[in-house]
Coordinates of C-alpha atoms in Angstrom, one line a residue:
M9 CA 14.7 25.7 5.2
K10 CA 12.6 27.8 8.0
A11 CA 9.4 28.7 6.3
G12 CA 7.3 27.7 3.2
T13 CA 5.3 24.9 2.0
I14 CA 7.0 21.4 0.6
H15 CA 4.9 18.8 -1.1
G16 CA 4.9 14.7 -1.1
L17 CA 2.5 11.9 -1.6
G18 CA 0.0 11.9 1.1
V19 CA -0.5 8.0 1.9
S20 CA -2.1 8.3 5.1
P21 CA -4.8 11.0 5.7
G22 CA -5.2 13.3 8.6
T23 CA -3.6 16.3 9.8
A24 CA -0.9 17.0 12.7
R25 CA 1.6 19.9 13.7
A26 CA 4.4 19.2 15.8
P27 CA 8.2 20.1 15.8
L28 CA 10.1 18.0 13.3
A29 CA 12.6 15.4 14.6
R30 CA 14.8 13.4 12.5
L31 CA 15.2 9.8 12.5
A32 CA 19.3 8.9 13.7
P33 CA 21.3 7.5 10.2
P34 CA 22.5 4.1 10.2
V35 CA 26.6 3.4 10.8
R36 CA 28.2 3.7 7.4
T37 CA 30.8 1.5 6.5
A38 CA 33.7 1.6 3.4
A39 CA 36.0 -0.3 1.7
T40 CA 38.9 1.6 3.7
D41 CA 37.7 0.5 7.3
P42 CA 40.9 -1.8 8.8
V43 CA 40.4 -5.4 8.5
T44 CA 41.0 -6.5 12.1
E45 CA 39.8 -10.4 11.9
E46 CA 40.1 -13.4 9.5
P47 CA 37.3 -14.1 6.9
E48 CA 36.6 -17.2 8.7
A49 CA 36.2 -15.5 12.1
A50 CA 34.4 -12.7 10.7
L51 CA 32.1 -14.7 9.1
A52 CA 31.1 -16.4 12.1
R53 CA 30.5 -12.9 13.6
I54 CA 28.3 -11.9 10.7
E55 CA 26.0 -15.0 11.1
W56 CA 25.5 -14.1 14.4
A57 CA 24.9 -10.6 14.2
L58 CA 22.0 -11.4 11.3
G59 CA 21.1 -14.2 13.4
A60 CA 20.1 -11.7 16.2
V61 CA 18.7 -9.0 13.9
A62 CA 16.5 -11.9 12.7
A63 CA 15.8 -13.0 16.2
E64 CA 14.8 -9.2 17.5
M65 CA 12.3 -8.5 14.6
A66 CA 10.3 -12.1 15.3
E67 CA 10.5 -10.9 18.9
R68 CA 9.3 -7.5 17.7
A69 CA 6.6 -9.4 15.7
D70 CA 5.5 -11.1 18.9
R71 CA 4.5 -8.0 20.7
A72 CA 3.4 -5.9 17.6
E73 CA -0.2 -6.4 16.4
G74 CA -2.4 -5.7 13.1
V75 CA -0.4 -5.4 9.8
A76 CA 2.8 -4.8 11.9
V77 CA 3.0 -8.5 12.7
D78 CA 3.2 -10.0 9.0
I79 CA 5.6 -7.1 8.0
L80 CA 8.2 -7.9 11.0
F81 CA 7.7 -11.5 10.4
T82 CA 8.5 -11.3 7.1
T83 CA 11.6 -8.9 7.7
S84 CA 13.0 -11.7 10.1
A85 CA 12.8 -14.1 7.6
M86 CA 14.8 -11.9 5.3
A87 CA 17.7 -11.2 8.2
G88 CA 17.7 -15.2 8.4
D89 CA 18.3 -15.9 4.7
P90 CA 21.5 -17.8 4.3
T91 CA 22.4 -16.3 0.7
L92 CA 23.0 -13.3 2.8
V93 CA 25.9 -14.6 4.3
T94 CA 27.2 -16.3 1.5
V95 CA 27.6 -13.1 -0.4
A96 CA 29.1 -11.6 2.6
G97 CA 31.5 -14.7 2.7
E98 CA 32.6 -13.9 -0.8
Q99 CA 33.4 -10.1 0.0
L100 CA 35.3 -11.1 3.0
R101 CA 37.4 -13.4 1.1
A102 CA 38.1 -10.9 -1.4
G103 CA 39.3 -8.5 1.0
S104 CA 36.5 -6.4 2.8
P105 CA 36.2 -5.1 6.0
T106 CA 33.7 -7.2 8.0
G107 CA 31.2 -4.6 8.3
H108 CA 31.5 -3.5 4.6
A109 CA 31.4 -7.0 3.8
V110 CA 27.6 -7.0 5.4
T111 CA 26.8 -3.5 3.5
L112 CA 28.4 -4.7 -0.1
A113 CA 26.2 -8.5 0.4
V114 CA 22.8 -6.1 1.4
E115 CA 23.3 -3.7 -1.9
T116 CA 23.7 -6.8 -3.7
F117 CA 20.3 -8.0 -2.7
C118 CA 18.9 -4.6 -3.1
A119 CA 19.6 -4.1 -6.6
Q120 CA 17.8 -7.2 -7.6
L121 CA 14.5 -6.0 -6.0
E122 CA 14.9 -2.5 -7.4
S123 CA 15.2 -4.2 -10.7
H124 CA 12.0 -5.7 -10.0
G125 CA 10.2 -2.7 -9.5
G126 CA 7.0 -1.7 -7.4
Y127 CA 6.3 -3.6 -4.2
L128 CA 9.9 -5.2 -4.4
A129 CA 12.0 -2.2 -4.6
E130 CA 10.2 -0.8 -1.9
R131 CA 11.5 -3.7 0.5
V132 CA 15.0 -2.3 -0.4
T133 CA 14.6 -0.1 2.4
D134 CA 13.9 -3.3 4.8
L135 CA 16.8 -4.8 3.6
R136 CA 19.2 -2.0 4.3
D137 CA 18.0 -1.5 7.4
I138 CA 18.7 -5.4 8.4
G139 CA 22.4 -4.5 7.1
S140 CA 22.3 -1.4 9.2
R141 CA 21.4 -3.1 12.2
A142 CA 23.8 -6.2 11.8
V143 CA 26.8 -3.8 11.1
A144 CA 25.7 -1.8 14.6
L145 CA 25.8 -5.2 16.4
L146 CA 29.4 -6.1 14.7
A147 CA 31.0 -2.5 15.6
G148 CA 29.2 -2.8 19.4
V149 CA 27.4 0.6 18.9
P150 CA 23.5 1.3 19.6
M151 CA 20.8 0.9 17.1
P152 CA 19.1 3.7 15.3
G153 CA 16.0 4.5 16.8
I154 CA 12.8 6.7 17.3
P155 CA 13.6 9.7 19.2
A156 CA 11.8 10.3 22.3
P157 CA 12.0 13.6 23.4
G158 CA 8.7 13.5 25.6
Y159 CA 6.5 16.0 23.6
P160 CA 4.7 15.3 20.0
I161 CA 6.9 15.3 17.4
V162 CA 6.7 14.9 13.5
L163 CA 9.2 12.3 12.6
T164 CA 11.2 12.4 9.6
A165 CA 14.1 9.9 7.6
R166 CA 15.2 9.2 4.5
D167 CA 12.5 6.4 5.0
L168 CA 11.3 4.1 7.9
S169 CA 12.1 0.6 8.3
P170 CA 9.4 -1.9 9.6
A171 CA 11.5 -2.1 12.9
D172 CA 11.3 1.6 13.3
T173 CA 7.5 1.8 11.9
A174 CA 6.6 -1.1 14.5
T175 CA 7.8 0.8 17.5
L176 CA 5.8 4.3 16.8
P177 CA 2.7 3.0 18.9
G178 CA 2.7 4.8 22.2
S179 CA 5.7 6.8 21.1
D180 CA 5.7 10.7 20.6
V181 CA 5.4 10.7 16.7
V182 CA 2.2 12.1 15.8
A183 CA 2.8 12.4 12.0
L184 CA 5.3 11.0 9.5
L185 CA 7.6 12.6 6.6
T186 CA 9.9 10.9 4.7
E187 CA 11.9 11.5 1.8
E188 CA 11.4 8.3 -0.1
G189 CA 8.8 5.7 -0.4
G190 CA 5.5 5.4 -2.2
P191 CA 1.9 4.4 -1.7
T192 CA 2.6 0.8 -1.1
S193 CA 5.6 1.2 1.5
H194 CA 5.7 -0.2 4.6
T195 CA 5.8 3.5 6.0
A196 CA 2.5 4.0 4.2
I197 CA 1.0 0.7 5.5
L198 CA 1.8 1.0 8.7
A199 CA 0.8 4.6 9.3
K200 CA -2.8 3.9 8.0
S201 CA -2.8 1.1 10.4
L202 CA -1.9 3.3 13.4
G203 CA -4.0 6.1 11.9
L204 CA -0.7 8.5 11.7
P205 CA -0.9 11.3 9.2
A206 CA 2.1 10.6 6.5
V207 CA 3.5 12.3 3.5
V208 CA 6.5 10.3 1.9
G209 CA 8.5 10.6 -1.4
C210 CA 9.0 14.1 -0.2
R211 CA 12.8 15.3 -1.1
A212 CA 12.7 18.6 0.2
A213 CA 12.3 17.0 3.5
A214 CA 15.9 16.7 4.0
D215 CA 16.2 20.6 3.9
V216 CA 13.8 21.2 6.9
E217 CA 15.7 22.4 10.0
I218 CA 15.3 20.0 12.8
G219 CA 13.1 21.7 15.7
V220 CA 11.1 24.0 13.5
P221 CA 7.5 23.7 13.7
V222 CA 5.9 21.3 10.8
L223 CA 2.1 20.9 9.6
V224 CA 1.7 17.3 7.6
D225 CA -1.4 16.9 6.0
G226 CA -1.5 13.2 5.0
S227 CA -4.7 13.7 2.6
T228 CA -3.2 16.2 0.3
G229 CA 1.0 15.8 0.7
E230 CA 1.2 19.5 1.6
V231 CA 3.5 20.3 4.6
R232 CA 3.9 23.7 6.1
I233 CA 7.0 24.6 7.5
G234 CA 7.6 27.2 10.8
P235 CA 5.0 30.2 10.6
D236 CA 3.2 28.7 7.8
A237 CA 2.8 25.7 10.2
E238 CA 1.2 27.7 12.8
R239 CA -1.3 29.4 11.0
G240 CA -2.3 26.6 8.9
A241 CA -2.5 24.9 12.3
L242 CA -5.1 27.6 13.4
A243 CA -6.9 27.6 10.1
A244 CA -7.8 24.0 10.4
G245 CA -8.5 24.0 14.0
L246 CA -5.9 20.8 14.2
P247 CA -3.0 21.4 16.4
V248 CA -2.6 17.6 16.5
A249 CA -4.3 14.6 14.8
R250 CA -7.5 13.6 16.1
P251 CA -10.0 11.0 15.4
I252 CA -13.2 11.5 13.7
E253 CA -16.2 9.3 14.9
A254 CA -18.4 7.7 12.4
A255 CA -20.5 4.4 12.6
G256 CA -23.1 2.6 10.5
P257 CA -23.1 1.8 7.0
G258 CA -22.0 4.7 4.6
R259 CA -24.4 7.0 2.9
T260 CA -24.8 10.1 1.2
R261 CA -27.0 13.0 3.3
D262 CA -30.1 12.2 0.5
G263 CA -29.6 8.5 1.6
V264 CA -27.9 7.2 -1.1
A265 CA -25.6 4.1 -0.1
V266 CA -22.1 4.0 -0.7
A267 CA -20.5 0.9 0.8
L268 CA -17.3 1.8 2.5
L269 CA -15.0 -1.5 2.7
N270 CA -11.4 -2.7 3.5
N271 CA -8.3 -3.7 1.9
V272 CA -6.7 -6.6 3.5
G273 CA -3.5 -8.2 2.4
T274 CA -3.0 -11.0 5.3
L275 CA -4.8 -12.5 7.7
A276 CA -4.0 -10.1 10.6
D277 CA -5.4 -7.4 8.3
A278 CA -8.9 -9.6 7.9
R279 CA -8.7 -9.7 11.7
A280 CA -8.3 -6.1 12.3
A281 CA -10.7 -4.8 9.9
A282 CA -13.4 -7.7 10.9
G283 CA -13.4 -6.2 14.3
T284 CA -14.4 -2.7 12.9
D285 CA -17.2 -1.1 11.5
S286 CA -16.2 -2.4 7.8
E287 CA -19.2 -3.4 5.6
G288 CA -16.8 -5.8 4.0
V289 CA -13.8 -6.5 2.1
G290 CA -13.3 -4.9 -1.1
L291 CA -10.2 -6.2 -2.4
F292 CA -8.4 -9.2 -0.6
R293 CA -5.0 -9.4 -1.9
T294 CA -4.3 -13.0 -2.0
E295 CA -0.8 -13.3 -3.1
F296 CA 0.3 -11.6 0.1
L297 CA -0.3 -14.9 1.9
F298 CA 2.2 -16.7 -0.1
L299 CA 5.2 -14.0 -1.2
G300 CA 8.3 -15.9 -0.5
R301 CA 6.8 -19.6 -1.0
R302 CA 9.1 -21.9 -2.9
T303 CA 6.5 -24.3 -3.5
E304 CA 2.8 -23.6 -4.6
P305 CA 0.2 -24.0 -1.8
G306 CA -2.5 -26.6 -2.5
V307 CA -6.1 -26.6 -2.3
D308 CA -6.6 -27.5 0.9
E309 CA -4.1 -25.0 2.4
Q310 CA -5.4 -22.0 0.1
A311 CA -8.9 -23.2 1.2
D312 CA -8.1 -23.1 5.0
A313 CA -6.6 -19.5 5.0
Y314 CA -9.7 -17.9 2.5
A315 CA -12.2 -19.7 5.2
E316 CA -10.6 -18.0 8.2
V317 CA -11.1 -14.4 6.0
F318 CA -14.7 -15.4 5.0
R319 CA -15.6 -16.7 8.5
A320 CA -14.1 -13.4 10.2
F321 CA -16.8 -11.4 8.4
G322 CA -19.6 -13.6 8.2
E323 CA -22.4 -12.2 6.1
R324 CA -20.4 -9.4 5.3
P325 CA -19.1 -9.5 1.3
V326 CA -15.4 -10.3 0.5
V327 CA -14.2 -9.6 -3.0
L328 CA -11.3 -12.1 -3.2
R329 CA -8.9 -10.9 -6.0
T330 CA -7.1 -13.9 -8.0
L331 CA -3.3 -14.1 -7.2
D332 CA -1.8 -10.8 -8.8
A333 CA 1.8 -12.3 -9.5
G334 CA 4.4 -11.2 -11.7
S335 CA 5.9 -7.6 -11.9
D336 CA 6.4 -6.0 -8.6
K337 CA 5.1 -9.4 -6.7
P338 CA 6.9 -12.4 -8.3
L339 CA 6.1 -15.3 -6.9
P340 CA 8.9 -18.1 -6.4
F341 CA 6.6 -21.0 -7.4
L342 CA 5.2 -19.2 -10.5
P343 CA 8.4 -18.8 -12.3
L344 CA 8.1 -16.1 -15.3
G345 CA 11.2 -15.7 -16.1
E346 CA 13.2 -12.3 -16.9
E347 CA 11.2 -9.3 -19.0
E348 CA 12.3 -6.3 -20.4
N349 CA 9.4 -4.5 -18.9
P350 CA 7.7 -6.4 -16.3
A351 CA 5.1 -4.1 -15.3
L352 CA 3.7 -4.2 -19.0
G353 CA 4.4 -8.2 -18.9
V354 CA 3.2 -11.0 -17.9
R355 CA 1.3 -10.3 -14.8
G356 CA -2.1 -10.5 -12.8
L357 CA -4.7 -12.7 -15.0
R358 CA -1.9 -13.2 -17.7
T359 CA 0.1 -16.0 -15.9
S360 CA -2.6 -18.1 -16.0
T361 CA -1.6 -18.5 -19.6
V362 CA 1.5 -19.7 -18.5
F363 CA 0.6 -21.5 -15.5
P364 CA -3.2 -22.1 -15.9
E365 CA -3.6 -24.8 -13.1
A366 CA -2.7 -22.2 -10.6
L367 CA -6.0 -20.4 -11.4
S368 CA -7.8 -23.3 -11.3
T369 CA -6.6 -24.7 -7.7
Q370 CA -7.2 -21.2 -6.5
L371 CA -10.6 -21.0 -7.8
T372 CA -11.3 -24.4 -6.5
A373 CA -9.9 -23.4 -3.5
V374 CA -12.4 -20.2 -3.2
A375 CA -15.1 -22.3 -3.6
R376 CA -14.6 -25.1 -1.2
A377 CA -14.2 -22.3 1.5
A378 CA -17.2 -20.4 0.5
R379 CA -18.9 -23.5 0.5
A380 CA -17.8 -24.6 4.1
V381 CA -18.4 -20.8 5.8
G382 CA -21.1 -19.5 3.6
G383 CA -21.4 -15.8 3.4
S384 CA -21.4 -13.2 0.5
V385 CA -18.1 -14.0 -1.3
R386 CA -16.9 -12.6 -5.0
V387 CA -13.9 -12.9 -7.1
M388 CA -12.2 -10.6 -9.6
A389 CA -9.5 -10.9 -11.7
P390 CA -6.2 -8.5 -11.8
M391 CA -4.7 -6.9 -15.2
V392 CA -7.8 -7.6 -17.4
A393 CA -7.5 -5.4 -20.9
T394 CA -10.3 -6.8 -23.1
A395 CA -13.7 -7.9 -22.7
E396 CA -12.4 -11.2 -24.4
E397 CA -10.4 -11.8 -21.3
A398 CA -12.7 -10.5 -19.0
S399 CA -15.6 -13.2 -20.3
W400 CA -12.7 -16.5 -20.2
F401 CA -12.2 -15.5 -16.8
A402 CA -15.9 -15.1 -15.7
D403 CA -16.7 -18.5 -17.5
T404 CA -14.1 -20.1 -15.4
A405 CA -14.8 -18.7 -12.3
R406 CA -18.7 -20.0 -12.8
E407 CA -17.5 -23.4 -14.0
H408 CA -15.7 -23.9 -10.7
G409 CA -18.9 -23.2 -8.9
I410 CA -18.4 -19.3 -8.3
S411 CA -21.5 -16.9 -9.0
D412 CA -20.7 -13.7 -8.6
V413 CA -17.4 -12.5 -10.6
G414 CA -16.1 -9.4 -11.6
V415 CA -12.6 -7.8 -13.2
M416 CA -10.3 -5.1 -11.9
I417 CA -10.1 -1.6 -14.1
E418 CA -6.3 -1.4 -13.8
V419 CA -5.3 -0.7 -17.9
P420 CA -6.7 2.6 -19.8
A421 CA -8.0 -0.3 -22.4
A422 CA -10.4 -1.7 -20.3
A423 CA -11.6 2.0 -18.9
L424 CA -12.3 2.8 -22.3
R425 CA -14.3 -0.2 -23.1
A426 CA -16.0 -1.0 -19.7
G427 CA -19.3 -1.2 -20.7
E428 CA -18.3 -4.2 -23.0
L429 CA -16.3 -5.8 -19.7
L430 CA -19.4 -5.3 -17.7
D431 CA -21.7 -7.0 -19.9
V432 CA -19.7 -10.2 -19.2
V433 CA -18.9 -9.5 -15.7
D434 CA -21.1 -8.7 -12.2
F435 CA -19.2 -6.1 -11.4
V436 CA -16.0 -4.1 -11.8
S437 CA -13.4 -2.5 -9.2
I438 CA -11.0 0.4 -10.3
G439 CA -7.3 0.0 -8.8
T440 CA -6.5 3.8 -9.3
N441 CA -3.0 3.1 -8.3
D442 CA -2.0 0.9 -11.6
L443 CA -4.4 2.7 -13.4
G444 CA -2.7 6.0 -12.6
Q445 CA 0.7 4.2 -13.3
Y446 CA -0.5 3.0 -16.6
T447 CA -2.3 6.4 -17.8
M448 CA 0.5 8.7 -17.0
A449 CA 3.3 6.4 -17.7
A450 CA 5.0 6.4 -14.5
D451 CA 6.3 3.7 -12.4
R452 CA 4.3 3.9 -9.1
A453 CA 7.8 3.0 -7.4
A454 CA 9.5 6.2 -9.0
G455 CA 9.3 8.8 -6.3
A456 CA 10.3 11.6 -8.5
L457 CA 7.2 10.9 -10.9
G458 CA 4.6 11.6 -7.6
H459 CA 3.4 14.1 -9.0
L460 CA 2.1 12.2 -12.1
L461 CA 0.8 9.8 -10.0
D462 CA -1.6 12.0 -7.8
P463 CA -5.1 10.2 -7.7
W464 CA -6.5 13.9 -8.6
Q465 CA -5.0 14.1 -12.0
P466 CA -7.7 14.9 -14.2
A467 CA -7.0 12.1 -16.9
L468 CA -7.4 9.7 -14.6
L469 CA -10.9 10.9 -13.2
D470 CA -11.9 10.9 -17.1
L471 CA -11.2 7.2 -17.3
V472 CA -13.0 6.5 -13.8
A473 CA -16.1 8.7 -15.0
M474 CA -16.5 6.7 -18.3
V475 CA -16.4 3.2 -15.9
G476 CA -19.2 5.1 -13.6
A477 CA -21.3 5.6 -16.6
A478 CA -20.9 2.1 -18.1
G479 CA -21.7 0.8 -14.4
R480 CA -24.8 3.1 -14.5
A481 CA -26.1 2.3 -17.8
R482 CA -26.0 -1.6 -17.0
G483 CA -27.1 -1.3 -13.3
K484 CA -24.1 -2.6 -12.3
P485 CA -21.6 -1.9 -9.1
V486 CA -18.5 -0.1 -9.8
G487 CA -16.1 -0.1 -6.8
V488 CA -12.5 1.9 -6.3
C489 CA -10.0 -0.1 -4.0
G490 CA -7.2 2.0 -5.0
E491 CA -5.4 4.4 -2.9
A492 CA -7.9 7.5 -4.0
A493 CA -10.8 5.7 -2.0
S494 CA -9.0 7.0 1.3
D495 CA -9.2 10.3 0.6
P496 CA -12.3 12.0 2.3
L497 CA -12.5 14.9 -0.5
L498 CA -11.7 12.6 -3.4
A499 CA -14.1 9.9 -2.2
A500 CA -17.0 12.5 -2.5
V501 CA -15.7 12.9 -6.5
L502 CA -15.5 9.5 -6.9
V503 CA -19.2 9.2 -5.8
G504 CA -20.1 12.1 -8.3
L505 CA -18.5 9.9 -11.2
G506 CA -20.4 6.9 -10.6
V507 CA -18.7 4.9 -8.1
T508 CA -21.0 2.6 -5.7
S509 CA -18.4 1.4 -3.3
L510 CA -14.9 2.4 -1.6
S511 CA -12.5 0.3 -0.1
M512 CA -9.7 1.4 2.3
A513 CA -7.7 1.1 5.4
P514 CA -9.6 0.4 8.1
V515 CA -8.3 4.1 9.7
S516 CA -9.7 5.7 6.6
R517 CA -13.5 5.1 7.0
P518 CA -14.4 7.3 9.6
A519 CA -13.7 10.6 7.6
V520 CA -14.8 9.1 4.6
H521 CA -18.1 8.1 6.1
S522 CA -18.3 11.7 7.8
E523 CA -17.4 13.4 4.4
L524 CA -20.1 11.5 2.3
A525 CA -23.0 11.9 4.8
G526 CA -22.8 15.4 4.6
L527 CA -23.0 15.5 1.0
S528 CA -25.8 14.8 -1.8
V529 CA -24.9 12.6 -4.6
E530 CA -25.8 15.7 -6.5
D531 CA -23.1 17.7 -4.6
C532 CA -20.6 15.1 -4.9
A533 CA -21.6 15.3 -9.1
A534 CA -20.8 19.1 -8.9
I535 CA -17.6 18.3 -7.1
A536 CA -16.5 16.0 -9.5
D537 CA -17.3 18.2 -12.1
A538 CA -15.2 21.0 -10.7
A539 CA -12.1 18.7 -10.5
R540 CA -12.3 17.2 -13.9
G541 CA -12.6 20.6 -15.1
A542 CA -8.9 21.9 -13.9
V543 CA -5.7 21.6 -15.6
G544 CA -3.4 19.5 -13.3
A545 CA -3.7 17.6 -10.1
R546 CA -3.5 20.3 -7.7
P547 CA -5.8 22.8 -9.5
A548 CA -8.3 19.6 -9.2
R549 CA -8.1 19.3 -5.5
A550 CA -8.4 23.4 -5.2
R551 CA -11.4 23.7 -7.4
A552 CA -13.3 20.2 -5.8
R553 CA -12.4 22.2 -2.2
E554 CA -14.1 25.0 -3.4
V555 CA -17.0 23.6 -4.2
R556 CA -17.5 20.8 -1.3
D557 CA -16.6 24.0 1.2
Q558 CA -20.1 25.5 -0.2
R559 CA -22.2 22.5 -0.5
W560 CA -20.8 20.4 2.9
S561 CA -23.5 20.3 5.6
V562 CA -23.1 18.7 8.8
P563 CA -24.6 15.2 8.9
A564 CA -27.8 14.9 10.5

């Protein structure tokens, strides 16, 4: 493909134009490869290779910054898991060649992760990268890496591993384009943290010729190729990505406050966000502190971790989400067993029906940390479907000494009856990622269904409008902490629908701040009406853009 336009899922905002370069493919193995050593000797070499990969990931983590640190340490732990060696040994004894035994062991665990879906399914790329690096060491060939031609490039690949993305700072890469991946993949997370435009889940990227100029729009998911990229770059006035400067609290042109908050999942996330112009934390994903733990962290350990985040933000508010365990984020210390459809099963607040002590421990730790540090601490529960559940959680949190209590709107039932929920809690926060998947019956990890998971789907916007109206009627805050909040144009739509705060990755804040500063609340409402009146996600974005361009003015 030399010209035209292709589409994927925009996961990191911004626009960049450069020639396309492809990540080198991993070393392939096969059952027909020659067997050149005894199983015992081969197993010893496999253990050495995996250990070397684990050490390399840990070393990179020591040199990295921000979210890459935690991601690389997690990858190092995966490489050092002795069960990988054990399964590889079984394959060796069954007659597999050395390198292929590693591949088969890795694929065994990949199948397990894929069966869980969601976040864990997106870790398959990380595990396969560990295997390919070990295989390269065993074969005595260089590991694949990022091209360094000495000029700006748009990097494309099937998907990117943590080891690849961790080396992006200081490279020639100005944007990312992958065939696979979703909004919670490491490519998306790290691209946002680095301020690189990124489009994932774009199958057609495999057909684009290397060296052809492409224009990547990380907000819309649109990728223009060849002459279209040239024209698009001229029209946008953005030959490469460039930062937008914006400071101060979020406000519309007519002075209405819209708090611009950050999503954090690790202590490194929190430290990085606290050092920016962030107005606080709209989503503290506490389960990311404990993924992979075999034993439940006690009150003291949890309180220390929470206190560090609260302390970093001082008087700025922190909204802490209670453990969102289950489904795509299983926690070993909360064994829920196998479920036919875990995304519709026991997850989020529902885990407290099986392990009530886990919620009690967490709320006790939150209250202790809040008392020790002070500041503005709020808690909210995930996967709440009814007012009864919301009321029970609010009563439980208040009994533990937490006064500001909310719930997440991730289930269509909760959006439809948002008024009843707001009657018993102090605020709500809309998780557009999950609300979108449940509204459209499309798994968040299914790249082929990315068009259904587009947050511009009018049906999703209708549900957000219902929640916004319920919040206005009761004078209570309505936030959005899903990926939709990081899209500047969609942020304007959300404000027009009644949303009072937006939570996003720090890198997205300046563009959203600037967008809202050029629009009044009335403008935002008109843009929202245009989007909701469209049939389909792309027409919704196009109509919103038309109205926005008519109304937006340069902030004073």
